[in-house]
Amino acid sequence: MKNHDLVIIGGGPAGLAAAVSAKDHGIDDIVIIERDKEPGGILNQCIHNGFGLHTFGEELTGPEYADRFICQTAARKITCQLNTMVMDLKAGPDFKTVTAINRKDGIFQIHAKAVILAMGCRERPRGALNIPGTRPAGIFSAGTAQRLVNMEGLMPGREVVILGSGDIGLIMARRMTLEGAHVSVVAELQPYSGGLKRNIVQCLNDFGIPLKLSHTVTDIEGTDRLCAVTIAQAGPDGRPVPGSETRYPCDTLLLSCGLIPENELTRGAGIRIDPVTQGPVVSDSLETSAEGIFACGNVLHVHDLVDYVSLEAAAAGKNAARYIRGGRSAAGGTIAIRPENGVRYTVPAFISPDGTDETVTVRFRVDRIYRNHTIAVYFDNTPVSRRKRPVMAPGEMEQVILDRKKLAASPDLHSVTIRIEAPA
Amino acid sequence: MKQQELTCIGCPLGCTVTVTTNDLPGPDGENILSVTGNTCPRGDSYARKEVTCPTRIVTSTVRVRGGTSPLVNVKTASAIPRDKIFDCMNAIKDVTVTAPVHIGDRILSNVAGTDVDVVAARNIPSAEV
Ligand SMILES: Cc1cc2nc3c(=O)[nH]c(=O)nc-3n(C[C@H](O)[C@H](O)[C@H](O)COP(=O)(O)OP(=O)(O)OC[C@H]3O[C@@H](n4cnc5c(N)ncnc54)[C@H](O)[C@@H]3O)c2cc1C
Ligand code: SF4
């Protein structure tokens, strides 16, 4: 049995930034546990540029962004235990039990005063997507293809169709094209793309790759290897419109259909999960329903920009440090944050009135595209702020910053409501 | 006269900007008569640059000999003209480097005659023997 003050599960950008922040807030006994052979998480396969514009003011590639944080942990002599997978987590008021496995030590247990969950997310598997047709080889998730091409140097195929226009799908359309493949179409079920405008322009338009919105795959052909897919327009009811089918001969289909937080360990520890985000429910100190267990990054909710992951993780590290130094978790009453009218969820889900930070950052996503709408905040039924936004889209995270002084000035507050409202 | 439609990438609004040019080649290739559809001035300068000299940073990978990983990812040190992207890819294609490789190491100089270097964007240590 080993003992540590803080165990961080996952050595991606979230785990690394959380470790740096906890150390800078006075915790020395920290261990990061990472199942891969190197730290950096999913950034290691994201070789395109565009990371870190907010944090470093320059456009880094994924591995360069990760390296900045790997250097920061190395400079602080923080231990990162690689090739080690956490298999189980148990909550408890005095210590948490982390069970992990690796080749050298076999199965071992650690007692930790606090734990930070930073396991990231994984791609929605194809089985969950209900596509008709056969199941030949040649169908990959976009993230798997990204790993094959960028880390193993293997090309999944030559004639490519992509289903789903999330950023990973768009990035892979360009990457496969640059490596000599032909991408004939990107089909998206929604009437809008979930990807960034910049990726539509620089990954599709630059190479003349068509984007078909409100389209879906209706048939997959091939016995051993994929030989064609059929794409049709999706009507308002989501069903294919008869006569709108086009058949694309191809040997590869990439699926870019969204990400799900990786929360098996969290569920195993009996921690409450939000049905919308599929991540743990957290307070404004990013503490889960189990005291002393915090969460940040994609395991909490799916982020589109890694810069926000780093910021959120720094807050988790700071709060875990405070907890270890003896600050108890918030006792007593809480103020619920209620997402309403177009706001799908909020992180955090509630606020402890006795928190000490000057502001509370509430991050959320909207359920569709809104133009010239307002983000309205209410304390119980009293309107407290309104901010007009020219455009909001499900693909881009929004935020509201609440002033702790204002919260403290309303001692009987039960809930804060965040709503999207139409122009007056 | 020629009209081109572009999507501005300056912010999530993504304005559709229309650029009208005449056929006489101007100092930058074409003469811009008007830019419309942009909501703010950033859209105007973006559209002018996209029509006259669009540039992109190119990222890819090259093979590594004797490293802990078979590939190292690389990037152009600054943006290169968009119409040189495939020339740049062709120049990178056959390069093999030897580990160790450090972020910022020059992999190719003056790629495809652009005056821009291709540099490593990741550290690859030598494999232990
Ligand atoms: C395929 C893919 C492509 C992406 N592309 C982009 C992009 O182009 N641009 C962008 O801004 N964002 C992109 N993202 C989002 C990006 O992942 C996040 O911004 C950021 O990497 C999230 O950081 P994280 O640390 O929360 O998660 P990750 O980077 O996923 O790190 C989680 C780490 O935890 C480890 N881990 C998980 N479970 C365990 C366990 N039980 N035991 C030990 N270790 C464990 C994993 O091995 C991993 O290293 C992409 C995401 C995915 C999945
Ligand atoms: S023109 Fe201005 S408002 Fe419109 S997308 Fe570009 S930066 Fe945004």
Coordinates of C-alpha atoms and ligand atoms in Angstrom, one line a residue:
Chain A
M1 CA 0.0 0.0 0.0
K2 CA 1.3 3.4 -1.0
N3 CA 0.1 6.8 0.3
H4 CA 0.0 10.1 -1.6
D5 CA -1.6 13.4 -0.9
L6 CA -3.0 13.7 -4.5
V7 CA -3.5 11.2 -7.2
I8 CA -4.4 12.5 -10.7
I9 CA -5.9 9.9 -13.0
G10 CA -4.9 10.7 -16.7
G11 CA -1.9 12.5 -18.0
G12 CA -3.5 14.5 -20.8
P13 CA -3.6 18.3 -20.8
A14 CA -6.2 18.3 -18.0
G15 CA -4.1 16.0 -15.7
L16 CA -0.9 17.9 -16.4
A17 CA -2.3 21.3 -15.8
A18 CA -4.1 20.1 -12.6
A19 CA -0.8 18.8 -11.3
V20 CA 1.1 22.0 -12.0
S21 CA -1.5 24.0 -10.3
A22 CA -1.8 21.8 -7.2
K23 CA 2.0 21.9 -6.8
D24 CA 2.0 25.7 -7.1
H25 CA -0.7 25.8 -4.4
G26 CA 1.5 24.0 -1.9
I27 CA 1.1 20.2 -2.5
D28 CA 4.3 18.3 -2.9
D29 CA 3.2 14.7 -2.9
I30 CA 1.5 14.3 -6.2
V31 CA 1.4 11.4 -8.7
I32 CA -0.1 11.4 -12.1
I33 CA -1.1 7.9 -13.4
E34 CA -1.2 7.5 -17.2
R35 CA -2.0 4.3 -19.1
D36 CA -0.2 5.3 -22.2
K37 CA 3.6 5.2 -22.7
E38 CA 3.9 9.0 -22.7
P39 CA 2.0 11.9 -21.3
G40 CA 0.0 14.3 -23.4
G41 CA -3.3 12.4 -24.0
I42 CA -5.1 12.9 -27.2
L43 CA -3.0 15.9 -28.2
N44 CA -0.2 13.5 -29.3
Q45 CA -2.2 12.5 -32.3
C46 CA -3.5 16.1 -33.1
I47 CA -0.6 17.2 -35.3
H48 CA -2.5 20.2 -36.9
N49 CA -1.9 23.7 -35.7
G50 CA -4.3 25.9 -33.8
F51 CA -3.8 24.9 -30.2
G52 CA -3.0 27.5 -27.5
L53 CA -4.0 30.7 -29.2
H54 CA -5.7 31.9 -26.0
T55 CA -3.0 30.6 -23.6
F56 CA 0.2 31.2 -25.4
G57 CA -0.8 33.7 -28.1
E58 CA 0.6 31.4 -30.8
E59 CA -0.7 28.6 -32.9
L60 CA 0.9 25.4 -31.7
T61 CA 0.4 21.8 -32.9
G62 CA -1.1 19.4 -30.3
P63 CA 2.3 17.8 -29.3
E64 CA 3.9 21.2 -28.9
Y65 CA 1.0 22.4 -26.6
A66 CA 1.4 19.2 -24.6
D67 CA 5.1 19.7 -24.4
R68 CA 4.7 23.1 -22.7
F69 CA 2.8 21.4 -19.9
I70 CA 5.1 18.3 -19.8
C71 CA 8.0 20.7 -19.2
Q72 CA 6.1 22.5 -16.5
T73 CA 5.5 19.2 -14.6
A74 CA 9.1 18.1 -15.1
A75 CA 10.4 21.5 -13.8
R76 CA 8.3 20.9 -10.6
K77 CA 9.6 17.3 -10.4
I78 CA 6.1 15.9 -10.5
T79 CA 6.0 12.1 -10.9
C80 CA 4.1 10.8 -13.9
Q81 CA 3.7 7.0 -13.6
L82 CA 3.4 5.8 -17.2
N83 CA 2.1 2.5 -18.7
T84 CA -0.1 2.2 -15.6
M85 CA -3.9 1.9 -15.8
V86 CA -6.3 2.8 -13.0
M87 CA -8.8 0.0 -12.7
D88 CA -10.9 1.0 -9.7
L89 CA -11.6 4.0 -7.5
K90 CA -13.3 3.9 -4.1
A91 CA -14.5 7.1 -2.3
G92 CA -14.2 7.7 1.4
P93 CA -14.1 10.6 3.8
D94 CA -10.5 10.1 5.1
F95 CA -8.8 8.6 2.0
K96 CA -9.7 7.4 -1.4
T97 CA -8.5 4.0 -2.7
V98 CA -7.0 3.9 -6.2
T99 CA -6.3 0.5 -7.6
A100 CA -4.0 0.4 -10.6
I101 CA -2.0 -2.1 -12.6
N102 CA 1.2 -2.2 -14.6
R103 CA 3.7 -4.7 -15.8
K104 CA 6.4 -4.0 -13.2
D105 CA 4.3 -3.8 -10.0
G106 CA 1.3 -5.9 -11.0
I107 CA -1.9 -4.8 -9.2
F108 CA -1.3 -2.2 -6.4
Q109 CA -3.3 0.2 -4.3
I110 CA -2.8 3.8 -3.3
H111 CA -4.5 5.7 -0.5
A112 CA -4.9 9.3 -1.5
K113 CA -6.2 12.3 0.4
A114 CA -7.7 13.7 -2.8
V115 CA -8.1 12.5 -6.4
I116 CA -8.5 14.4 -9.6
L117 CA -10.3 12.7 -12.5
A118 CA -8.8 13.6 -15.8
M119 CA -9.5 10.6 -18.0
G120 CA -10.7 12.5 -21.1
C121 CA -13.3 11.2 -23.5
R122 CA -13.6 8.6 -26.2
E123 CA -15.4 8.5 -29.5
R124 CA -19.0 7.3 -29.8
P125 CA -18.7 3.7 -31.1
R126 CA -20.2 2.8 -34.4
G127 CA -22.5 0.2 -32.9
A128 CA -24.4 3.0 -31.2
L129 CA -25.1 4.7 -34.6
N130 CA -27.5 2.3 -36.2
I131 CA -26.3 2.4 -39.8
P132 CA -27.9 -0.2 -42.1
G133 CA -26.0 -2.5 -44.4
T134 CA -23.2 -4.9 -44.1
R135 CA -20.2 -4.7 -41.7
P136 CA -17.1 -5.0 -44.0
A137 CA -13.6 -3.8 -43.0
G138 CA -12.7 -0.2 -43.9
I139 CA -14.9 1.6 -41.3
F140 CA -13.0 3.6 -38.7
S141 CA -13.7 6.2 -36.2
A142 CA -12.1 9.5 -37.2
G143 CA -9.9 9.5 -34.1
T144 CA -8.7 5.9 -34.8
A145 CA -7.8 7.0 -38.3
Q146 CA -6.0 10.1 -36.9
R147 CA -3.9 7.8 -34.7
L148 CA -3.1 5.4 -37.5
V149 CA -2.0 8.2 -39.9
N150 CA -0.3 10.5 -37.5
M151 CA 1.4 8.2 -35.1
E152 CA 1.8 4.8 -36.9
G153 CA 2.2 6.1 -40.4
L154 CA -0.5 3.8 -41.8
M155 CA -3.1 4.9 -44.3
P156 CA -6.6 3.5 -43.7
G157 CA -7.5 3.7 -47.4
R158 CA -7.6 5.7 -50.6
E159 CA -11.2 6.5 -51.5
V160 CA -12.8 8.1 -48.4
V161 CA -16.3 9.1 -47.3
I162 CA -16.7 10.9 -43.9
L163 CA -19.9 10.8 -41.8
G164 CA -20.1 13.6 -39.3
S165 CA -18.7 17.1 -39.5
G166 CA -17.2 17.5 -36.1
D167 CA -13.7 18.9 -35.9
I168 CA -12.0 15.6 -36.0
G169 CA -13.8 14.6 -39.1
L170 CA -13.0 17.9 -40.8
I171 CA -9.3 17.7 -39.8
M172 CA -9.1 14.1 -41.1
A173 CA -10.6 15.1 -44.4
R174 CA -7.7 17.4 -45.0
R175 CA -5.1 15.0 -43.5
M176 CA -6.2 12.1 -45.8
T177 CA -6.2 14.4 -48.8
L178 CA -2.7 15.7 -48.1
E179 CA -1.5 12.1 -47.8
G180 CA -2.8 11.4 -51.3
A181 CA -6.3 9.9 -50.6
H182 CA -9.5 11.2 -52.3
V183 CA -12.2 12.4 -50.0
S184 CA -15.4 12.5 -52.0
V185 CA -17.9 13.9 -49.5
V186 CA -18.5 14.8 -45.8
A187 CA -22.1 14.1 -44.8
E188 CA -23.7 15.6 -41.7
L189 CA -27.1 14.7 -40.3
Q190 CA -27.7 18.1 -38.7
P191 CA -28.6 21.1 -40.7
Y192 CA -25.4 22.8 -39.4
S193 CA -21.8 21.6 -38.9
G194 CA -20.6 20.9 -35.3
G195 CA -17.1 21.9 -36.4
L196 CA -15.3 25.3 -36.3
K197 CA -15.7 27.7 -39.3
R198 CA -12.0 27.8 -39.6
N199 CA -11.9 24.0 -40.2
I200 CA -14.7 24.1 -42.8
V201 CA -12.8 26.7 -44.8
Q202 CA -9.2 25.3 -44.3
C203 CA -10.0 21.6 -44.4
L204 CA -12.9 21.3 -46.9
N205 CA -13.2 24.5 -49.0
D206 CA -9.4 24.6 -49.6
F207 CA -9.5 21.2 -51.2
G208 CA -13.0 21.4 -52.8
I209 CA -14.4 18.7 -50.6
P210 CA -18.2 19.0 -50.5
L211 CA -20.1 19.2 -47.2
K212 CA -23.7 17.8 -47.4
L213 CA -25.7 19.0 -44.5
S214 CA -28.9 17.2 -43.4
H215 CA -27.5 14.0 -45.1
T216 CA -26.9 10.6 -43.7
V217 CA -25.6 7.2 -44.7
T218 CA -28.4 4.8 -45.7
D219 CA -26.4 1.9 -47.0
I220 CA -23.0 0.2 -46.6
E221 CA -21.9 -2.3 -49.3
G222 CA -19.0 -4.8 -49.3
T223 CA -18.3 -8.3 -48.2
D224 CA -14.7 -8.3 -47.0
R225 CA -13.8 -4.7 -47.7
L226 CA -16.1 -1.7 -47.9
C227 CA -16.8 -1.0 -51.6
A228 CA -19.5 1.7 -51.5
V229 CA -21.8 3.8 -49.3
T230 CA -25.1 5.4 -50.1
I231 CA -25.9 8.9 -48.8
A232 CA -29.3 10.4 -48.8
Q233 CA -30.9 13.6 -47.7
A234 CA -32.6 13.4 -44.3
G235 CA -36.1 14.9 -44.1
P236 CA -37.4 17.0 -41.2
D237 CA -38.4 13.8 -39.4
G238 CA -34.8 12.5 -39.7
R239 CA -35.9 9.8 -42.3
P240 CA -34.2 9.6 -45.7
V241 CA -36.0 11.4 -48.5
P242 CA -36.8 8.8 -51.2
G243 CA -35.0 9.6 -54.5
S244 CA -32.3 11.7 -52.9
E245 CA -29.8 8.8 -52.7
T246 CA -26.3 9.0 -54.1
R247 CA -23.9 6.1 -54.2
Y248 CA -20.2 6.7 -53.5
P249 CA -17.8 3.9 -54.4
C250 CA -15.1 4.0 -51.6
D251 CA -12.9 1.7 -49.6
T252 CA -13.0 3.8 -46.3
L253 CA -15.7 5.3 -44.2
L254 CA -14.7 7.6 -41.3
L255 CA -17.2 8.2 -38.5
S256 CA -16.9 11.5 -36.6
C257 CA -20.0 11.3 -34.5
G258 CA -19.2 12.9 -31.2
L259 CA -17.4 12.1 -28.0
I260 CA -18.4 10.7 -24.7
P261 CA -16.6 11.3 -21.4
E262 CA -14.9 8.2 -20.1
N263 CA -16.5 7.7 -16.7
E264 CA -16.4 4.0 -15.9
L265 CA -14.2 4.6 -12.9
T266 CA -16.4 7.5 -11.8
R267 CA -19.6 5.4 -11.9
G268 CA -17.8 2.5 -10.1
A269 CA -17.1 4.9 -7.2
G270 CA -20.8 5.7 -7.0
I271 CA -20.3 9.3 -8.1
R272 CA -23.4 11.1 -9.5
I273 CA -23.4 11.5 -13.3
D274 CA -25.2 14.2 -15.2
P275 CA -27.4 12.6 -17.9
V276 CA -26.8 15.4 -20.4
T277 CA -23.0 15.7 -20.2
Q278 CA -22.3 12.1 -19.2
G279 CA -19.7 13.6 -16.9
P280 CA -19.9 13.9 -13.1
V281 CA -22.1 16.5 -11.5
V282 CA -19.7 19.1 -9.9
S283 CA -19.9 22.1 -7.6
D284 CA -18.1 25.4 -8.4
S285 CA -15.0 24.0 -6.9
L286 CA -15.2 21.1 -9.5
E287 CA -15.7 18.6 -6.6
T288 CA -17.9 15.6 -7.5
S289 CA -20.6 14.1 -5.3
A290 CA -17.8 12.2 -3.5
E291 CA -15.9 14.6 -1.2
G292 CA -12.2 15.1 -2.1
I293 CA -12.7 13.8 -5.7
F294 CA -12.5 16.5 -8.3
A295 CA -12.9 16.4 -12.1
C296 CA -11.7 18.5 -15.1
G297 CA -11.2 18.4 -18.8
N298 CA -13.1 16.1 -21.2
V299 CA -14.0 13.6 -18.5
L300 CA -16.2 16.4 -17.1
H301 CA -17.7 17.7 -20.3
V302 CA -16.5 17.7 -23.9
H303 CA -14.4 20.8 -24.7
D304 CA -13.7 22.1 -28.2
L305 CA -10.7 24.2 -27.1
V306 CA -7.8 22.8 -25.1
D307 CA -7.1 26.2 -23.7
Y308 CA -10.3 26.0 -21.6
V309 CA -9.3 22.4 -20.5
S310 CA -6.1 23.9 -19.1
L311 CA -7.9 26.7 -17.3
E312 CA -10.5 24.3 -15.8
A313 CA -7.8 21.9 -14.7
A314 CA -5.8 24.6 -13.0
A315 CA -8.9 25.4 -11.0
A316 CA -9.4 21.7 -10.0
G317 CA -5.7 21.5 -8.9
K318 CA -6.1 24.6 -6.8
N319 CA -9.3 23.4 -5.1
A320 CA -7.9 19.9 -4.5
A321 CA -4.8 21.6 -2.8
R322 CA -7.1 23.6 -0.6
Y323 CA -9.0 20.4 0.4
I324 CA -5.8 18.5 1.2
R325 CA -4.6 21.4 3.4
G326 CA -7.6 20.9 5.5
G327 CA -10.4 22.9 3.9
R328 CA -13.5 20.7 4.3
S329 CA -15.9 20.4 1.4
A330 CA -18.8 22.7 1.3
A331 CA -21.2 21.8 4.0
G332 CA -24.8 22.7 4.2
G333 CA -26.8 24.5 1.6
T334 CA -26.1 24.9 -2.0
I335 CA -27.4 27.2 -4.8
A336 CA -28.5 25.1 -7.8
I337 CA -27.8 26.4 -11.3
R338 CA -30.7 25.8 -13.6
P339 CA -30.2 25.5 -17.4
E340 CA -33.4 26.6 -19.2
N341 CA -34.7 27.6 -22.5
G342 CA -32.0 26.5 -24.9
V343 CA -29.2 26.0 -22.4
R344 CA -28.5 22.2 -22.4
Y345 CA -26.5 21.9 -19.2
T346 CA -24.1 23.9 -17.0
V347 CA -20.8 23.1 -15.4
P348 CA -20.8 23.5 -12.4
A349 CA -24.3 22.3 -11.6
F350 CA -24.4 24.1 -8.3
I351 CA -22.5 26.7 -6.2
S352 CA -21.5 26.5 -2.6
P353 CA -22.4 29.8 -0.9
D354 CA -19.3 29.8 1.2
G355 CA -16.8 29.5 -1.6
T356 CA -13.9 31.9 -1.6
D357 CA -13.0 32.7 -5.2
E358 CA -14.1 36.1 -6.4
T359 CA -15.9 34.8 -9.4
V360 CA -17.6 31.6 -10.5
T361 CA -17.2 30.7 -14.2
V362 CA -20.2 28.8 -15.5
R363 CA -19.6 27.0 -18.8
F364 CA -22.5 25.7 -21.0
R365 CA -23.7 24.7 -24.4
V366 CA -26.8 25.7 -26.3
D367 CA -29.1 23.3 -28.1
R368 CA -29.2 24.9 -31.6
I369 CA -27.9 27.9 -33.5
Y370 CA -29.2 31.2 -32.1
R371 CA -28.6 34.6 -33.9
N372 CA -28.9 37.9 -32.0
H373 CA -30.1 36.2 -28.8
T374 CA -29.4 37.1 -25.2
I375 CA -27.9 35.1 -22.3
A376 CA -30.0 36.0 -19.4
V377 CA -29.1 35.3 -15.7
Y378 CA -31.7 35.2 -12.9
F379 CA -31.2 35.0 -9.1
D380 CA -34.4 33.1 -8.2
N381 CA -36.8 35.2 -10.3
T382 CA -34.9 38.4 -10.3
P383 CA -33.0 39.3 -13.6
V384 CA -29.4 40.1 -12.8
S385 CA -27.6 40.3 -16.1
R386 CA -28.2 40.1 -19.9
R387 CA -25.5 39.7 -22.5
K388 CA -26.4 39.9 -26.2
R389 CA -24.5 37.4 -28.5
P390 CA -24.5 37.8 -32.3
V391 CA -24.4 34.1 -32.7
M392 CA -24.3 31.0 -30.5
A393 CA -23.9 27.4 -31.8
P394 CA -23.9 23.9 -30.1
G395 CA -20.3 23.4 -31.3
E396 CA -18.9 26.3 -29.3
M397 CA -18.9 26.5 -25.5
E398 CA -20.4 29.6 -23.9
Q399 CA -19.8 31.0 -20.5
V400 CA -21.2 33.3 -17.8
I401 CA -19.0 34.7 -15.0
L402 CA -20.9 35.3 -11.7
D403 CA -19.6 37.8 -9.1
R404 CA -19.3 36.2 -5.7
K405 CA -20.1 39.5 -4.0
K406 CA -23.4 39.6 -5.8
L407 CA -24.1 36.0 -4.7
A408 CA -23.2 36.8 -1.1
A409 CA -25.5 39.8 -1.2
S410 CA -28.5 37.5 -1.7
P411 CA -28.3 35.2 1.3
D412 CA -31.6 33.4 0.7
L413 CA -30.8 32.5 -2.8
H414 CA -32.0 29.1 -3.9
S415 CA -31.2 29.0 -7.6
V416 CA -29.4 30.8 -10.4
T417 CA -31.2 30.3 -13.8
I418 CA -29.4 30.7 -17.1
R419 CA -31.7 31.1 -20.2
I420 CA -31.4 32.0 -23.9
E421 CA -33.9 34.8 -24.7
A422 CA -35.1 36.2 -28.0
P423 CA -34.6 39.9 -28.7
A424 CA -37.3 42.0 -27.1
Chain B
M1 CA -15.6 41.4 -63.4
K2 CA -15.5 38.4 -61.1
Q3 CA -17.3 37.7 -57.8
Q4 CA -16.0 35.3 -55.2
E5 CA -17.8 34.2 -52.0
L6 CA -15.7 33.5 -48.9
T7 CA -16.5 32.6 -45.3
C8 CA -14.7 34.8 -42.8
I9 CA -13.1 32.8 -40.1
G10 CA -12.4 35.8 -37.8
C11 CA -15.1 34.8 -35.3
P12 CA -17.9 32.3 -34.9
L13 CA -20.3 34.6 -36.8
G14 CA -18.7 33.3 -40.0
C15 CA -20.0 36.1 -42.3
T16 CA -20.3 35.3 -46.0
V17 CA -18.1 37.9 -47.7
T18 CA -18.4 38.7 -51.4
V19 CA -15.3 40.1 -53.1
T20 CA -15.6 41.6 -56.6
T21 CA -12.5 41.9 -58.7
N22 CA -11.8 43.1 -62.2
D23 CA -9.9 41.0 -64.7
L24 CA -6.9 43.2 -64.9
P25 CA -4.0 41.8 -62.9
G26 CA -3.1 44.3 -60.3
P27 CA 0.0 44.5 -58.2
D28 CA -1.1 41.6 -56.0
G29 CA -2.6 39.5 -58.9
E30 CA -6.0 41.0 -59.1
N31 CA -7.7 44.4 -58.5
I32 CA -10.3 44.4 -55.8
L33 CA -13.3 46.6 -56.6
S34 CA -15.4 45.9 -53.6
V35 CA -15.8 43.8 -50.4
T36 CA -19.3 43.3 -49.1
G37 CA -21.1 41.2 -46.5
N38 CA -18.6 41.5 -43.7
T39 CA -19.9 42.7 -40.3
C40 CA -16.6 44.2 -39.1
P41 CA -13.3 45.5 -40.6
R42 CA -11.5 42.2 -39.8
G43 CA -13.7 40.5 -42.5
D44 CA -12.6 43.1 -45.0
S45 CA -8.8 42.5 -44.5
Y46 CA -9.3 38.7 -44.3
A47 CA -11.2 38.7 -47.6
R48 CA -8.6 40.9 -49.3
K49 CA -5.8 38.6 -48.2
E50 CA -7.7 35.4 -49.1
V51 CA -8.3 36.7 -52.6
T52 CA -4.8 38.1 -53.3
C53 CA -2.4 35.8 -51.4
P54 CA -4.0 33.1 -49.2
T55 CA -1.5 31.4 -46.9
R56 CA -1.6 28.4 -44.6
I57 CA 0.6 26.6 -42.1
V58 CA 1.1 23.0 -43.3
T59 CA 1.5 20.2 -40.8
S60 CA 2.5 16.6 -41.6
T61 CA 4.8 13.8 -40.4
V62 CA 8.2 12.5 -41.5
R63 CA 9.8 9.1 -40.7
V64 CA 12.3 8.8 -37.9
R65 CA 15.2 6.3 -37.7
G66 CA 16.2 4.9 -34.3
G67 CA 13.6 6.8 -32.3
T68 CA 11.0 5.8 -29.7
S69 CA 8.3 6.5 -32.3
P70 CA 8.4 5.7 -36.0
L71 CA 7.2 9.3 -36.9
V72 CA 7.8 12.8 -35.9
N73 CA 5.2 15.5 -36.7
V74 CA 6.5 18.6 -38.5
K75 CA 5.1 22.0 -39.5
T76 CA 6.1 24.9 -41.7
A77 CA 7.7 27.5 -39.5
S78 CA 5.3 30.1 -40.8
A79 CA 2.4 30.2 -43.3
I80 CA 3.2 29.4 -47.0
P81 CA 1.2 30.3 -50.1
R82 CA -1.9 28.0 -50.3
D83 CA -1.0 26.9 -53.8
K84 CA 2.3 25.5 -52.5
I85 CA 0.7 23.1 -50.1
F86 CA 1.0 20.0 -52.3
D87 CA 4.5 21.0 -53.4
C88 CA 5.4 21.2 -49.7
M89 CA 3.8 17.8 -49.1
N90 CA 5.8 16.2 -51.9
A91 CA 9.1 17.7 -50.6
I92 CA 8.4 16.3 -47.1
K93 CA 7.3 12.9 -48.3
D94 CA 10.6 11.2 -48.7
V95 CA 12.5 12.8 -45.8
T96 CA 13.8 10.5 -43.0
V97 CA 15.5 11.9 -40.0
T98 CA 17.5 10.3 -37.2
A99 CA 16.6 10.4 -33.6
P100 CA 16.9 12.3 -31.3
V101 CA 14.7 15.0 -32.7
H102 CA 13.8 18.2 -30.8
I103 CA 11.0 20.7 -31.2
G104 CA 12.2 23.4 -33.5
D105 CA 14.9 21.3 -35.3
R106 CA 15.1 22.2 -38.9
I107 CA 13.9 19.3 -41.1
L108 CA 14.0 21.0 -44.5
S109 CA 15.0 24.5 -45.5
N110 CA 13.3 26.7 -48.0
V111 CA 10.6 24.1 -48.7
A112 CA 9.2 24.3 -52.3
G113 CA 11.0 27.6 -52.9
T114 CA 8.9 29.4 -50.3
D115 CA 11.8 30.7 -48.2
V116 CA 10.1 28.9 -45.2
D117 CA 11.7 26.0 -43.3
V118 CA 9.9 22.8 -42.1
V119 CA 10.6 22.2 -38.4
A120 CA 10.0 19.4 -36.0
A121 CA 7.0 19.9 -33.7
R122 CA 7.7 17.1 -31.2
N123 CA 10.5 15.6 -29.2
I124 CA 11.5 12.1 -30.2
P125 CA 14.2 10.6 -28.0
S126 CA 16.5 7.9 -29.3
A127 CA 15.3 4.4 -28.6
E128 CA 17.3 2.6 -25.9
V129 CA 19.4 -0.2 -27.3
Ligands
LIG1 C1 -9.8 11.9 -31.3 C2 -9.8 13.3 -30.7 C3 -9.4 14.4 -31.4 C4 -9.4 15.7 -30.9 N1 -9.0 16.8 -31.7 C5 -9.0 18.0 -31.1 C6 -8.5 19.1 -31.9 O1 -8.2 19.0 -33.1 N2 -8.4 20.4 -31.3 C7 -8.8 20.6 -30.0 O2 -8.7 21.7 -29.5 N3 -9.3 19.5 -29.3 C8 -9.4 18.3 -29.8 N4 -9.9 17.3 -29.1 C9 -10.3 17.6 -27.8 C10 -9.1 17.4 -26.9 O3 -9.1 16.0 -26.6 C11 -9.2 18.1 -25.6 O4 -9.2 19.5 -25.9 C12 -8.2 17.7 -24.6 O5 -7.2 16.8 -25.2 C13 -8.8 17.1 -23.5 O6 -7.8 16.9 -22.5 P1 -8.0 15.8 -21.4 O7 -6.8 15.8 -20.6 O8 -9.3 16.1 -20.7 O9 -8.2 14.4 -22.1 P2 -7.2 13.4 -23.0 O10 -6.3 14.3 -23.8 O11 -8.1 12.5 -23.6 O12 -6.4 12.8 -21.8 C14 -6.9 11.8 -21.0 C15 -5.7 10.9 -20.6 O13 -6.2 10.0 -19.5 C16 -5.6 8.7 -19.7 N5 -6.5 7.7 -19.1 C17 -7.9 7.5 -19.3 N6 -8.3 6.6 -18.5 C18 -7.3 6.2 -17.7 C19 -7.1 5.2 -16.7 N7 -8.1 4.4 -16.3 N8 -5.9 5.0 -16.1 C20 -4.8 5.8 -16.5 N9 -4.9 6.7 -17.5 C21 -6.1 6.9 -18.1 C22 -5.6 8.6 -21.3 O14 -4.7 7.6 -21.7 C23 -5.2 10.0 -21.7 O15 -3.9 10.2 -21.8 C24 -9.9 15.9 -29.6 C25 -10.4 14.8 -28.9 C26 -10.4 13.5 -29.4 C27 -10.9 12.4 -28.6
SF4_2 S1 -16.5 39.8 -40.7 FE1 -16.1 40.3 -38.5 S2 -18.1 39.7 -37.6 FE2 -18.0 38.6 -39.6 S3 -17.1 36.6 -39.3 FE3 -15.4 38.0 -39.8 S4 -14.6 38.8 -37.9 FE4 -16.6 37.9 -37.4

